[in-house]
Short mmCIF file of C-alpha atoms in Angstrom, two decimals:
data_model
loop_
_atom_site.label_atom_id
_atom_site.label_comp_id
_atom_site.label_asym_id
_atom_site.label_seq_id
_atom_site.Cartn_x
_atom_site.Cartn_y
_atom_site.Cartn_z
CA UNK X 1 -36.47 0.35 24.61
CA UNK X 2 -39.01 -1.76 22.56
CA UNK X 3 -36.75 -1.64 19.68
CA UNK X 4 -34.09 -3.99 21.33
CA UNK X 5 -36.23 -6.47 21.21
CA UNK X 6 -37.42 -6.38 18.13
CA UNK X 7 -33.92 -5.86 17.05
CA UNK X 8 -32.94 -9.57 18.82
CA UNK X 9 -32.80 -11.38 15.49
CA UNK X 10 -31.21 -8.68 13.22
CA UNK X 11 -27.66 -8.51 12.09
CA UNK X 12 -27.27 -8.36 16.10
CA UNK X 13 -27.95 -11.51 17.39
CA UNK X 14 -26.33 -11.88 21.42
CA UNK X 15 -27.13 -14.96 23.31
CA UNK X 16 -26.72 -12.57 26.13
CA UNK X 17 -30.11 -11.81 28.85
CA UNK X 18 -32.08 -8.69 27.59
CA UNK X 19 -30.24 -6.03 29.56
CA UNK X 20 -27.57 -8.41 30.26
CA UNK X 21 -24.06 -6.55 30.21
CA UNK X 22 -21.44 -7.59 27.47
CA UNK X 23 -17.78 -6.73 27.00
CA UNK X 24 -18.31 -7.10 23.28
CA UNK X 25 -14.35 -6.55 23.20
CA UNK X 26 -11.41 -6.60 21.51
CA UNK X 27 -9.21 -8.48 23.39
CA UNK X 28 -5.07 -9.41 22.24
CA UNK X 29 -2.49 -11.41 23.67
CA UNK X 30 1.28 -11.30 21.65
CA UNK X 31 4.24 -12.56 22.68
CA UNK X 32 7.84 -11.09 22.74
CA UNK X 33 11.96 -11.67 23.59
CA UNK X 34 10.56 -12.55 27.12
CA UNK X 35 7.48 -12.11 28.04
CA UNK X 36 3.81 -10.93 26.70
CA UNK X 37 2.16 -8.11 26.08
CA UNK X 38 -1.87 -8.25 26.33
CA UNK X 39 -4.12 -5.81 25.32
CA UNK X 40 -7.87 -4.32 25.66
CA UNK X 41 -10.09 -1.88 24.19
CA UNK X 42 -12.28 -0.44 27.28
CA UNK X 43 -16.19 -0.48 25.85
CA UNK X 44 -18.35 -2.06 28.09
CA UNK X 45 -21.53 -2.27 26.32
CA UNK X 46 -25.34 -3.33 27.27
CA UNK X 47 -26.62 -3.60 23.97
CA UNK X 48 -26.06 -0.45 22.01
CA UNK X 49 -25.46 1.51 25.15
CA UNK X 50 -21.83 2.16 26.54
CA UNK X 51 -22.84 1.25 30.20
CA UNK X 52 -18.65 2.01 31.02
CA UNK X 53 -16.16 3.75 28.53
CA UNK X 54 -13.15 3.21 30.54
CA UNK X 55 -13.63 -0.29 31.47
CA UNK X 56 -10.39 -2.43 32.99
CA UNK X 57 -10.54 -6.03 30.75
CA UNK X 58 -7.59 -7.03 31.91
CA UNK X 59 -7.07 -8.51 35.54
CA UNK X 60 -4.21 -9.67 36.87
CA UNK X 61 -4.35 -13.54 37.92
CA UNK X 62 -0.86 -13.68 40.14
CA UNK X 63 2.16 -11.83 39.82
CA UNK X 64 3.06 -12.78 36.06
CA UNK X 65 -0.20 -14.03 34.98
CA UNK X 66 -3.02 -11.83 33.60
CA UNK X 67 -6.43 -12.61 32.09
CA UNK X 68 -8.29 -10.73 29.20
CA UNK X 69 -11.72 -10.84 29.84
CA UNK X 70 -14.71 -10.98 26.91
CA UNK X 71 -18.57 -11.99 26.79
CA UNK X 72 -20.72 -11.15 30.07
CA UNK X 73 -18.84 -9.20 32.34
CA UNK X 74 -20.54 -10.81 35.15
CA UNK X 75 -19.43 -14.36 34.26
CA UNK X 76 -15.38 -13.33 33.73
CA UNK X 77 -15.67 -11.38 36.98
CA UNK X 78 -16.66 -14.11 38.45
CA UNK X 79 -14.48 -16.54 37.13
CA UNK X 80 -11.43 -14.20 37.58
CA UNK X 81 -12.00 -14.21 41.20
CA UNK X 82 -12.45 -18.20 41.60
CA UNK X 83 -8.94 -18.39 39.64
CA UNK X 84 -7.26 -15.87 41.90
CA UNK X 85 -8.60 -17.62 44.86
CA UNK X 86 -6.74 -21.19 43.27
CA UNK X 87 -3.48 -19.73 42.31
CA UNK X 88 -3.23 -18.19 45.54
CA UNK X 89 -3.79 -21.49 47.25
CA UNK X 90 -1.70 -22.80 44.82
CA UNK X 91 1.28 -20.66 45.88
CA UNK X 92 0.68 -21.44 49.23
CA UNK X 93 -0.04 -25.51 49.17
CA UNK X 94 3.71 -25.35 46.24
CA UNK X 95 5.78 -22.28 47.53
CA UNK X 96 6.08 -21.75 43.88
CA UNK X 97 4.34 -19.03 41.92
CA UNK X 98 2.09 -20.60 39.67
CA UNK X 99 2.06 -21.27 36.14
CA UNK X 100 0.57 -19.57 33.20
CA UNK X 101 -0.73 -23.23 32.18
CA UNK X 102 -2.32 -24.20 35.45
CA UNK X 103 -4.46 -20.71 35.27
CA UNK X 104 -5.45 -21.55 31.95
CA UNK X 105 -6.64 -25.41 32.98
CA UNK X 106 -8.25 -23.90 35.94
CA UNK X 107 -10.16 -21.48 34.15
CA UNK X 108 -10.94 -24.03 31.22
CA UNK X 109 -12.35 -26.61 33.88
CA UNK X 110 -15.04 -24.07 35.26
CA UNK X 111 -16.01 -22.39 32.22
CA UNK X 112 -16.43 -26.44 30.62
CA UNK X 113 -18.22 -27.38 33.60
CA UNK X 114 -20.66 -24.51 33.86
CA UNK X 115 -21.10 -24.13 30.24
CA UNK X 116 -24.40 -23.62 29.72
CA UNK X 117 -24.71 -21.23 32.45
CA UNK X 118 -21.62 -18.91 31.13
CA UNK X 119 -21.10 -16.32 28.55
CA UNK X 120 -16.86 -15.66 28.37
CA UNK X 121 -14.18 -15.88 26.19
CA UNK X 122 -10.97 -15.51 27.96
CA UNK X 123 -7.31 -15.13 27.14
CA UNK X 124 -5.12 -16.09 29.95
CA UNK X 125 -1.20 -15.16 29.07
CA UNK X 126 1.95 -14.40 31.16
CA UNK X 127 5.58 -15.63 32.00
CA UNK X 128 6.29 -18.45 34.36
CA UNK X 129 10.02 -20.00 35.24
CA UNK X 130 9.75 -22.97 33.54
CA UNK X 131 7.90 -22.01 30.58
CA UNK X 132 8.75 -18.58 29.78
CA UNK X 133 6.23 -16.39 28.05
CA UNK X 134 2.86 -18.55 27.27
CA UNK X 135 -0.56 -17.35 26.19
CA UNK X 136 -3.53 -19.83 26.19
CA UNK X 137 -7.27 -18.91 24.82
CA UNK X 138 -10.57 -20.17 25.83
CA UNK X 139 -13.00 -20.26 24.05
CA UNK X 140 -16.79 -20.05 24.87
CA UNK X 141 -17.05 -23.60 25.25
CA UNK X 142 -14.49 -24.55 27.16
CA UNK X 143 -11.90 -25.38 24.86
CA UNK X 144 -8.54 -24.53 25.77
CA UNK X 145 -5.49 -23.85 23.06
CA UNK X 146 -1.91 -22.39 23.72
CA UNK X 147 -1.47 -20.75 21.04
CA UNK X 148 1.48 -18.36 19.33
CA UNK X 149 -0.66 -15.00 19.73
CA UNK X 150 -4.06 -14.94 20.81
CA UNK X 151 -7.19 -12.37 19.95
CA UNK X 152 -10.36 -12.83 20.69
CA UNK X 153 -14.04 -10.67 21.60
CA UNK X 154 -16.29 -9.31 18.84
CA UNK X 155 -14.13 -6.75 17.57
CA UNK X 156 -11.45 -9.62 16.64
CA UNK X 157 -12.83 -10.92 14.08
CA UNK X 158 -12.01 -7.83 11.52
CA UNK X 159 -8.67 -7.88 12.55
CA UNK X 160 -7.88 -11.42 11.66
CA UNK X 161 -6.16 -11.00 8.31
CA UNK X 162 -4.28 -7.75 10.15
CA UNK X 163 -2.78 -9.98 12.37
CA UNK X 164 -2.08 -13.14 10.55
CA UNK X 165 -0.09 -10.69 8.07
CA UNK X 166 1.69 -9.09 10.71
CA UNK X 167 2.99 -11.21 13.55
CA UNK X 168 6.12 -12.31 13.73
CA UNK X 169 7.87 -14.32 16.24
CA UNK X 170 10.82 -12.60 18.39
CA UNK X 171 9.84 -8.86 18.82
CA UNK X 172 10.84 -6.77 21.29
CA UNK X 173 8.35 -5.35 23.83
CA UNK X 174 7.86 -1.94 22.03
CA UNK X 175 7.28 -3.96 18.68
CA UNK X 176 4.72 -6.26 20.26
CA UNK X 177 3.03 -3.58 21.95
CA UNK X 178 2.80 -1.12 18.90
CA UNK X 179 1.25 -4.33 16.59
CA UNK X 180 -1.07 -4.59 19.93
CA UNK X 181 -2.75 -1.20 19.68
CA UNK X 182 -2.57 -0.94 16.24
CA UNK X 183 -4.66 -4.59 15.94
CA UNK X 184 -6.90 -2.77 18.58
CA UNK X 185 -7.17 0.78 16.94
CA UNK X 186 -8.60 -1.49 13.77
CA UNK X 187 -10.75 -3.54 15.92
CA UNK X 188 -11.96 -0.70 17.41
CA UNK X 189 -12.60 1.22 13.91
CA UNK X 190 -15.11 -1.11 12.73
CA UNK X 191 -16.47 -3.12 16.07
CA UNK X 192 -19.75 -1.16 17.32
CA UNK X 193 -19.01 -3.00 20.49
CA UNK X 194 -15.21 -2.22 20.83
CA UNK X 195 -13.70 1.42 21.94
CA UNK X 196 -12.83 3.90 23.77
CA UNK X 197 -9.46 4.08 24.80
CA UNK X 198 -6.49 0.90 24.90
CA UNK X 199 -5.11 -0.39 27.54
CA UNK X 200 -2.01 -2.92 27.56
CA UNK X 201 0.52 -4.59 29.88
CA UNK X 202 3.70 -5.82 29.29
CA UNK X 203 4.29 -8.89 31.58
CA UNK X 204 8.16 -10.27 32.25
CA UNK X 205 10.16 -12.07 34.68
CA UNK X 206 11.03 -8.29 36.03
CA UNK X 207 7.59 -7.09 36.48
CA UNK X 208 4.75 -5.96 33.89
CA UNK X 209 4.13 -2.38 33.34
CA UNK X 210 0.72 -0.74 32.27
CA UNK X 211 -0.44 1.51 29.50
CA UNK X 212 -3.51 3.59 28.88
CA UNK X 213 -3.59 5.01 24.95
CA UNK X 214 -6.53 7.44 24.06
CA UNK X 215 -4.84 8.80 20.98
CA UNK X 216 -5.64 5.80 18.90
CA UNK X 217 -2.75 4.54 16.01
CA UNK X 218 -5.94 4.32 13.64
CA UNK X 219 -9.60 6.22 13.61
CA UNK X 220 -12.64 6.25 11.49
CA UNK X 221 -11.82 6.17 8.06
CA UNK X 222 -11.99 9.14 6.01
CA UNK X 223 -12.71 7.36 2.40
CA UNK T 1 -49.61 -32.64 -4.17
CA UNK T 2 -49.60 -28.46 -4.51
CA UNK T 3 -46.71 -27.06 -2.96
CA UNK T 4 -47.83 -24.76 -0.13
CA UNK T 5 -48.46 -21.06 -0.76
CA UNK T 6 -45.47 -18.74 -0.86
CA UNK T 7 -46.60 -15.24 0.64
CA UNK T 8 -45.97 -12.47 -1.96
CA UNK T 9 -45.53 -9.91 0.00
CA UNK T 10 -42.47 -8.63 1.26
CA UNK T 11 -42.41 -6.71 4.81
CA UNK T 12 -39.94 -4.55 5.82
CA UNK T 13 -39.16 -6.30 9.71
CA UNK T 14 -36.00 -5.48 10.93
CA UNK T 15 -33.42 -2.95 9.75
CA UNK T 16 -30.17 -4.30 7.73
CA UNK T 17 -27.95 -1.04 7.58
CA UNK T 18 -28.58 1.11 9.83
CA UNK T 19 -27.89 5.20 10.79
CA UNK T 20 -28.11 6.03 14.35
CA UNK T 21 -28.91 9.55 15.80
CA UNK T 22 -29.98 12.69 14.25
CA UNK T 23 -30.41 15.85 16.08
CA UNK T 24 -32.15 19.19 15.12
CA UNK T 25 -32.04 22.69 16.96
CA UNK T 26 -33.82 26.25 16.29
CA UNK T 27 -31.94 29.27 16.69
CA UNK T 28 -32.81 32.77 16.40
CA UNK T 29 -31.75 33.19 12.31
CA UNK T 30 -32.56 29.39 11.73
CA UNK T 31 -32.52 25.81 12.22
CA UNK T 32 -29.25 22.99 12.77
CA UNK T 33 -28.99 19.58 12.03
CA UNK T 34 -25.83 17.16 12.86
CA UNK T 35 -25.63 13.65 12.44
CA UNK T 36 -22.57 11.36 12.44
CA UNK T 37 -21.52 10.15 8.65
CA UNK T 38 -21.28 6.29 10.20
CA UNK T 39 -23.72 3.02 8.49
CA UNK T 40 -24.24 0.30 10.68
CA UNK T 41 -24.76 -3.42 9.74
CA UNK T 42 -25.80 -4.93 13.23
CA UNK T 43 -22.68 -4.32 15.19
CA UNK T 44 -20.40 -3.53 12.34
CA UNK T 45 -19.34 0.14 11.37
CA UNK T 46 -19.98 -0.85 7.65
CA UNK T 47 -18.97 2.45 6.20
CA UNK T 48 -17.49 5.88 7.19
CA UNK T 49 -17.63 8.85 5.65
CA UNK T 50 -21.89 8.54 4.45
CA UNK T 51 -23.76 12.21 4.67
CA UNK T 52 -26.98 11.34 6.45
CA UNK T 53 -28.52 14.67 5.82
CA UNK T 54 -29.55 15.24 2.49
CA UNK T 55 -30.85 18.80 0.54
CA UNK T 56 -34.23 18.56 -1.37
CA UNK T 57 -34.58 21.83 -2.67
CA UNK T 58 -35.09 24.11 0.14
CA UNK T 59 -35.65 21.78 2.77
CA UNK T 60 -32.79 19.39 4.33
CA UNK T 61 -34.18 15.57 5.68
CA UNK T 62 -31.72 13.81 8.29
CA UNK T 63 -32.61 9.96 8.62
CA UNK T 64 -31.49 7.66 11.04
CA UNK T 65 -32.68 3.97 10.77
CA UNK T 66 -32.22 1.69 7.91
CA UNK T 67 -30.76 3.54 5.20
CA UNK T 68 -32.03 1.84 1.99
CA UNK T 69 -35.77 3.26 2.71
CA UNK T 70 -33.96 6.52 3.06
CA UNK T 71 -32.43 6.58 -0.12
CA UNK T 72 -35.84 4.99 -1.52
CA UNK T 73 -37.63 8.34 0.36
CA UNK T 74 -35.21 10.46 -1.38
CA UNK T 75 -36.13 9.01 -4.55
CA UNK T 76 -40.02 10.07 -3.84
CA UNK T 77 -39.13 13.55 -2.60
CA UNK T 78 -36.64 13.90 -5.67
CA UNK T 79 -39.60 12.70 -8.21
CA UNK T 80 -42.46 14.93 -6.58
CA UNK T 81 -40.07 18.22 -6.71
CA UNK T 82 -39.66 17.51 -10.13
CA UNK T 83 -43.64 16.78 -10.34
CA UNK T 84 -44.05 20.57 -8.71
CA UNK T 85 -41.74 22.25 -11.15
CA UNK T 86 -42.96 20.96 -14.37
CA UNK T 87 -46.58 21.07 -13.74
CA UNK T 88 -49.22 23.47 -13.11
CA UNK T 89 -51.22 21.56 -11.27
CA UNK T 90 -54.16 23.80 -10.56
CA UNK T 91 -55.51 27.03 -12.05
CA UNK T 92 -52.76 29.99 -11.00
CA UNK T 93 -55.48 31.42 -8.97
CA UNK T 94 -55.16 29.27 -6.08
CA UNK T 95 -51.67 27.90 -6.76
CA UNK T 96 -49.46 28.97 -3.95
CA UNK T 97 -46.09 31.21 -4.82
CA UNK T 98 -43.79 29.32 -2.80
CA UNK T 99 -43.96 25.54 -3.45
CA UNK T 100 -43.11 23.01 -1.23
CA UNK T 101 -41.91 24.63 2.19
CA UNK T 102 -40.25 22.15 4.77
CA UNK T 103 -43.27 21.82 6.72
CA UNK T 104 -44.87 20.44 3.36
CA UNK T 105 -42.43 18.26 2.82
CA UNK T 106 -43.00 16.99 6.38
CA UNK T 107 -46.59 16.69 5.87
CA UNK T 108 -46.03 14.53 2.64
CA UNK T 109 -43.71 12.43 4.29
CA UNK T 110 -46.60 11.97 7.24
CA UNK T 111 -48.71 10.49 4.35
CA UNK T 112 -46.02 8.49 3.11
CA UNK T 113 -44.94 6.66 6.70
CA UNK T 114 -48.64 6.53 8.03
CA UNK T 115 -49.58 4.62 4.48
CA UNK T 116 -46.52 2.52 4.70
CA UNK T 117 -47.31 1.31 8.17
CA UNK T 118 -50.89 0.73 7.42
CA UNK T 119 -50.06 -1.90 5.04
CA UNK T 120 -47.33 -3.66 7.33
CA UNK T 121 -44.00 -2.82 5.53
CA UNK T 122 -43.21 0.86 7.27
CA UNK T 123 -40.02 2.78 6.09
CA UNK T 124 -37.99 1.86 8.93
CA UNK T 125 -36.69 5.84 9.78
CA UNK T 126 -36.56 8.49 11.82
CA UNK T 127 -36.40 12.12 9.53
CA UNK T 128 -35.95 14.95 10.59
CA UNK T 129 -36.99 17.86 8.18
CA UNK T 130 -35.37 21.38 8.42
CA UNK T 131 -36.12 24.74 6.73
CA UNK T 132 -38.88 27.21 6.86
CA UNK T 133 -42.72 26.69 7.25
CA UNK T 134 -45.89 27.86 5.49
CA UNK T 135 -45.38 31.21 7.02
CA UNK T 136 -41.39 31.87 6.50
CA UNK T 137 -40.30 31.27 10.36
CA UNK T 138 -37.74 28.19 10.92
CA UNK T 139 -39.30 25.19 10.60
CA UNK T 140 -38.20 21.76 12.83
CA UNK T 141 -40.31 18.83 12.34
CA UNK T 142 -40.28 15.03 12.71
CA UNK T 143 -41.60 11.69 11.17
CA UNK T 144 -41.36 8.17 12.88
CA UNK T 145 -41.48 4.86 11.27
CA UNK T 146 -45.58 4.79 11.96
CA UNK T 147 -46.17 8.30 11.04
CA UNK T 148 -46.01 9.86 14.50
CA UNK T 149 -45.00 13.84 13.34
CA UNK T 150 -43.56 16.13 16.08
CA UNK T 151 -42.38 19.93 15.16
CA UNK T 152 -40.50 21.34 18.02
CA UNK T 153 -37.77 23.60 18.63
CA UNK T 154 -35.49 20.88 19.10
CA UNK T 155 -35.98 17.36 18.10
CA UNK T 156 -33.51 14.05 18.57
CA UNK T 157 -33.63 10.55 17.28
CA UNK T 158 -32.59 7.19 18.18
CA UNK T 159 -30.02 7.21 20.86
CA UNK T 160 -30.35 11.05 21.11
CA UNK T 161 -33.94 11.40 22.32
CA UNK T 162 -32.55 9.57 25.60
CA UNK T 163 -29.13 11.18 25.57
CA UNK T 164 -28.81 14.77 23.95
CA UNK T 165 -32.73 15.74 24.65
CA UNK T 166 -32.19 16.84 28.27
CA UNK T 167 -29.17 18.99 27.51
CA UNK T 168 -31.00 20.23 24.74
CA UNK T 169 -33.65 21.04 26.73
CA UNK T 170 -31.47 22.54 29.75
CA UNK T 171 -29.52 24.59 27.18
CA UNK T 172 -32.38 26.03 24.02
CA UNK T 173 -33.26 29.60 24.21
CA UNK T 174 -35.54 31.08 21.93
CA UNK T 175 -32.00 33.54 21.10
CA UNK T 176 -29.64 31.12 20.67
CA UNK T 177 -27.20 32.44 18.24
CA UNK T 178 -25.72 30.06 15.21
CA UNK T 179 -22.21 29.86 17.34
CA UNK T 180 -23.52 28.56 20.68
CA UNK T 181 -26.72 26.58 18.59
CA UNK T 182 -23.19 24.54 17.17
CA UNK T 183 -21.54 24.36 20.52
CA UNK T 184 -24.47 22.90 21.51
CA UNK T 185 -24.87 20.25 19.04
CA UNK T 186 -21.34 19.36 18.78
CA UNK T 187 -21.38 18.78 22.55
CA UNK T 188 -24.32 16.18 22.57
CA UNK T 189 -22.68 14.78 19.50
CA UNK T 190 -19.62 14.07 21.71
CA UNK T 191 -21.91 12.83 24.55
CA UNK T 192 -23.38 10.32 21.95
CA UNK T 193 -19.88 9.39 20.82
CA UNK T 194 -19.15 8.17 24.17
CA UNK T 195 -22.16 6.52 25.19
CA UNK T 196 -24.19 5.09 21.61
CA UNK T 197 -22.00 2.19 20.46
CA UNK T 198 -23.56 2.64 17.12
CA UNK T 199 -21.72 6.76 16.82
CA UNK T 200 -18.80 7.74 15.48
CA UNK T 201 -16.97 11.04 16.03
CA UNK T 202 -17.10 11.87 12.47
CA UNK T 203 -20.37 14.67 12.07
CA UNK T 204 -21.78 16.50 9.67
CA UNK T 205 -23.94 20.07 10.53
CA UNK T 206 -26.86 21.30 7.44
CA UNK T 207 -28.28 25.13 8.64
CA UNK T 208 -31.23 26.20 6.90
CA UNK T 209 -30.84 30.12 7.20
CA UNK T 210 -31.30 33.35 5.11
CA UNK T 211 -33.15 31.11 2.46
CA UNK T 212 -30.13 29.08 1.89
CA UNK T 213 -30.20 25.24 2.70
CA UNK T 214 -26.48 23.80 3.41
CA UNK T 215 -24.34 20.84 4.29
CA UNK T 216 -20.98 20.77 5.49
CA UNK T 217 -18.42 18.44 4.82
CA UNK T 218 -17.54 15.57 7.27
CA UNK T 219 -15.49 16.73 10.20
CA UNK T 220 -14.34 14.88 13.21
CA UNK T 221 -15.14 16.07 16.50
CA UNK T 222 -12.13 16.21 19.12
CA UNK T 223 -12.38 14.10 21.84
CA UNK T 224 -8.77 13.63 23.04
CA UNK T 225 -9.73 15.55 26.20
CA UNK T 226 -12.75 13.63 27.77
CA UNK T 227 -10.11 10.72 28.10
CA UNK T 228 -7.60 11.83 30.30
CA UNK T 229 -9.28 11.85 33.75
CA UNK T 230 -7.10 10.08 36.27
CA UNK T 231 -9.89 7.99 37.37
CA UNK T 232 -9.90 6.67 33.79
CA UNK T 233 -5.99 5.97 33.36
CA UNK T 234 -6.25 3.99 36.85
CA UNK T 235 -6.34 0.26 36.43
CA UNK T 236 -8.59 -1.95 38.47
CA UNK T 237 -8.03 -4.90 37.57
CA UNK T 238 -4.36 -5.78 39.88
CA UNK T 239 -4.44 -8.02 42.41
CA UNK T 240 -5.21 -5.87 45.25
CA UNK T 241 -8.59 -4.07 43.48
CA UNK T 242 -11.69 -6.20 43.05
CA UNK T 243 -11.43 -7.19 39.56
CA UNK T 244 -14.16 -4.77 38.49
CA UNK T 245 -14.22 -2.94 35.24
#
């Protein structure tokens, strides 16, 4: 496809490898009374071809703690599995499930340590007993933030304004999770590299439960 | 001290806003075009709702590519079918009845492309060109950013020569009717949906038949069903699966 590369400094510029795979995402984290809900679109993209429609972005870390994954799927996969692999030891070496905020410093130290070998921008949120519901974002570089409500991924930059107009601290799950898919839906409407169908989880002290949404709360604009 | 030389010359060398695939099929009364009604800047769906096949008297043009040297084409095409109808160009005796046919529309825009990418600055497109040719049969042709020209029975550009060619090809009969030449188009429309990130679900059809030449409105393709696999709704990413997609 001779035009890809040609195409490398257009209005799409990826510091990804030619043929390199990309979850050019959508990815949200928001909070409620008691846990989180996170959320992902499910493109996965290798350049403009949608290598997997129905992609999973969201892995589960430990029993309460999930991670959203975005930039080269190789590089979250990886890293997913190396943080898995710690909290697991982690539950073993404490006898306490592990908390949302050592995942997120665990994942921050070997994406800041390998950074100029790694492509991934992660949101790591879930519930822990002695915080409560906590999301944290990382960000390319390595920089982690706990933060209110977290979105992040290609697609979340045109939802920015959505979001900052519509969050509000203290909803209830079904509130959180219908501001989730709508942010998404909107994401999804404009980002080349975000869609398909949503996928969410709600994650409490009780358990988290799964969603899969392919009638979207917003399409392509008619105007 | 001069300052250095500024080059003059603009060049056309990568595409800002951008249409992705446009697809063409023969059928027994006629010819089909879809396209989706999406403009692309980079990644970004920059605007909905934008008819990529346009009507030049008797002939429809589809473009995908960068959209501005479309609407600049249209301009030309506009100009020189006003140029045919207001002057007699040469003596009656040899003028031709019919005027410009599809196929010379293609022609001219073979010129234009090839002349355009001698000189460095091509119109970055793809066209398709639909009606009837010098003869009155259906008429399907092509036109590529370097003046590459193609007339087939069924043509597809950008994403579509890679993705709704071989079902085209599986599928075309030389009897297709208008209903299943639709079904046909409307299904690698859907398989582009999926798979092009640059599509959107929202087409548009143009049928050059029964010397009429028309568009449709915007319509949006349903796609609920091609979601609801159970291998799709399955998660993989709990503790016990790999992680995977």
């Amino acid at each position: 496809m001779t035009t890809e590369v040609s195409m490398m400094h257009s209005a799409e510029s990826q510091n990804l490898k030619d043929g390199e795979v990309s979850t050019g995402t959508t990815i949200i984290a928001i909070p409620f009374q008691g846990g989180v809900v996170v959320g992902a679109d499910s493109r996965t993209s290798t350049g403009s071809y949608v290598a997997v429609r129905t992609s999973d972005k969201i892995a589960c870390l430990s029993d309460h703690i999930y991670a959203c994954r975005s930039g080269s799927a190789a590089d979250t996969q990886a890293l997913t599995d190396y943080i898995r692999y710690y909290l697991q030891q982690l539950k073993i070496e404490t006898g306490r499930p592990a908390r949302v905020k050592s995942a997120a410093h665990l994942l921050q130290k070997l994406v800041y340590q390998n950074k100029d070998n790694l492509s991934a921008g992660m949101i790591v949120a879930g519930w822990d007993p002695v915080e409560g519901p906590a999301i944290y974002s990382i960000a390319l570089g390595g920089t982690c933030l706990k933060v209110p409500f977290a979105f992040s991924g290609s697609g979340s930059l045109y939802i920015t304004g959505l979001l900052d107009s519509e969050f509000r601290e203290n909803m209830t799950k079904e509130e959180a999770r219908t501001l989730v898919k709508k942010a998404l839906a909107h994401a999804m409407a404009r980002d080349g590299s975000s869609g398909g169908i949503i996928r969410t989880v709600a994650i409490t002290a009780e358990g988290n439960d799964r969603d899969y949404t392919s009638q979207l709360p917003y399409g392509p604009v008619s105007y | 001290m001069l300052p250095a030389a500024v080059p003059s010359r603009q060049h056309t060398v990568q595409p800002m806003v951008t249409g992705t695939s446009v697809l063409g099929i023969v059928y027994d009364k006629g010819v089909l075009l879809a396209a989706d009604t999406l403009l692309s800047y980079g990644s970004m769906a920059k605007a909905q709702n934008i008819p990529r096949l346009h009507v030049v008297e008797n002939t429809v043009i589809g473009a995908s590519g960068e959209y501005s040297d479309f609407q600049r084409i249209l301009e030309i095409l506009k100009a020189k079918a006003l140029e045919e109808t207001t002057t007699s160009v040469m003596d009656s005796l040899y003028t031709e009845e019919s005027g410009m046919t599809a196929e010379n529309t293609w022609n001219y825009l073979r010129m234009l492309l090839y002349s355009r990418r001698s000189k460095f600055n091509p119109f970055w497109n793809e066209l398709l060109v639909a009606g009837k040719d010098l003869k009155g049969k259906p008429f399907l042709g092509s036109v590529d950013k370097i003046g590459t020209t193609v007339r087939d029975n069924f043509i597809a550009t950008g994403f579509g020569a890679y993705l709704a060619m071989p079902l085209l090809r599986e599928k075309w009969r030389p009897d297709l009717t208008e209903g299943e030449a639709r079904a046909l188009l409307e299904d690698c429309m859907k398989i582009l949906f999926f798979r092009d990130c640059r599509a959107s679900p929202r087409i548009q059809l143009a049928k050059c038949a029964y010397d009429e030449v028309l568009v449709s409105e915007p319509y949006e393709l349903d796609t609920a069903a091609a979601w609801q696999a159970e291998a799709y709704r399955q998660s993989v990413g709990e503790l016990e699966d790999d992680g995977g997609w």
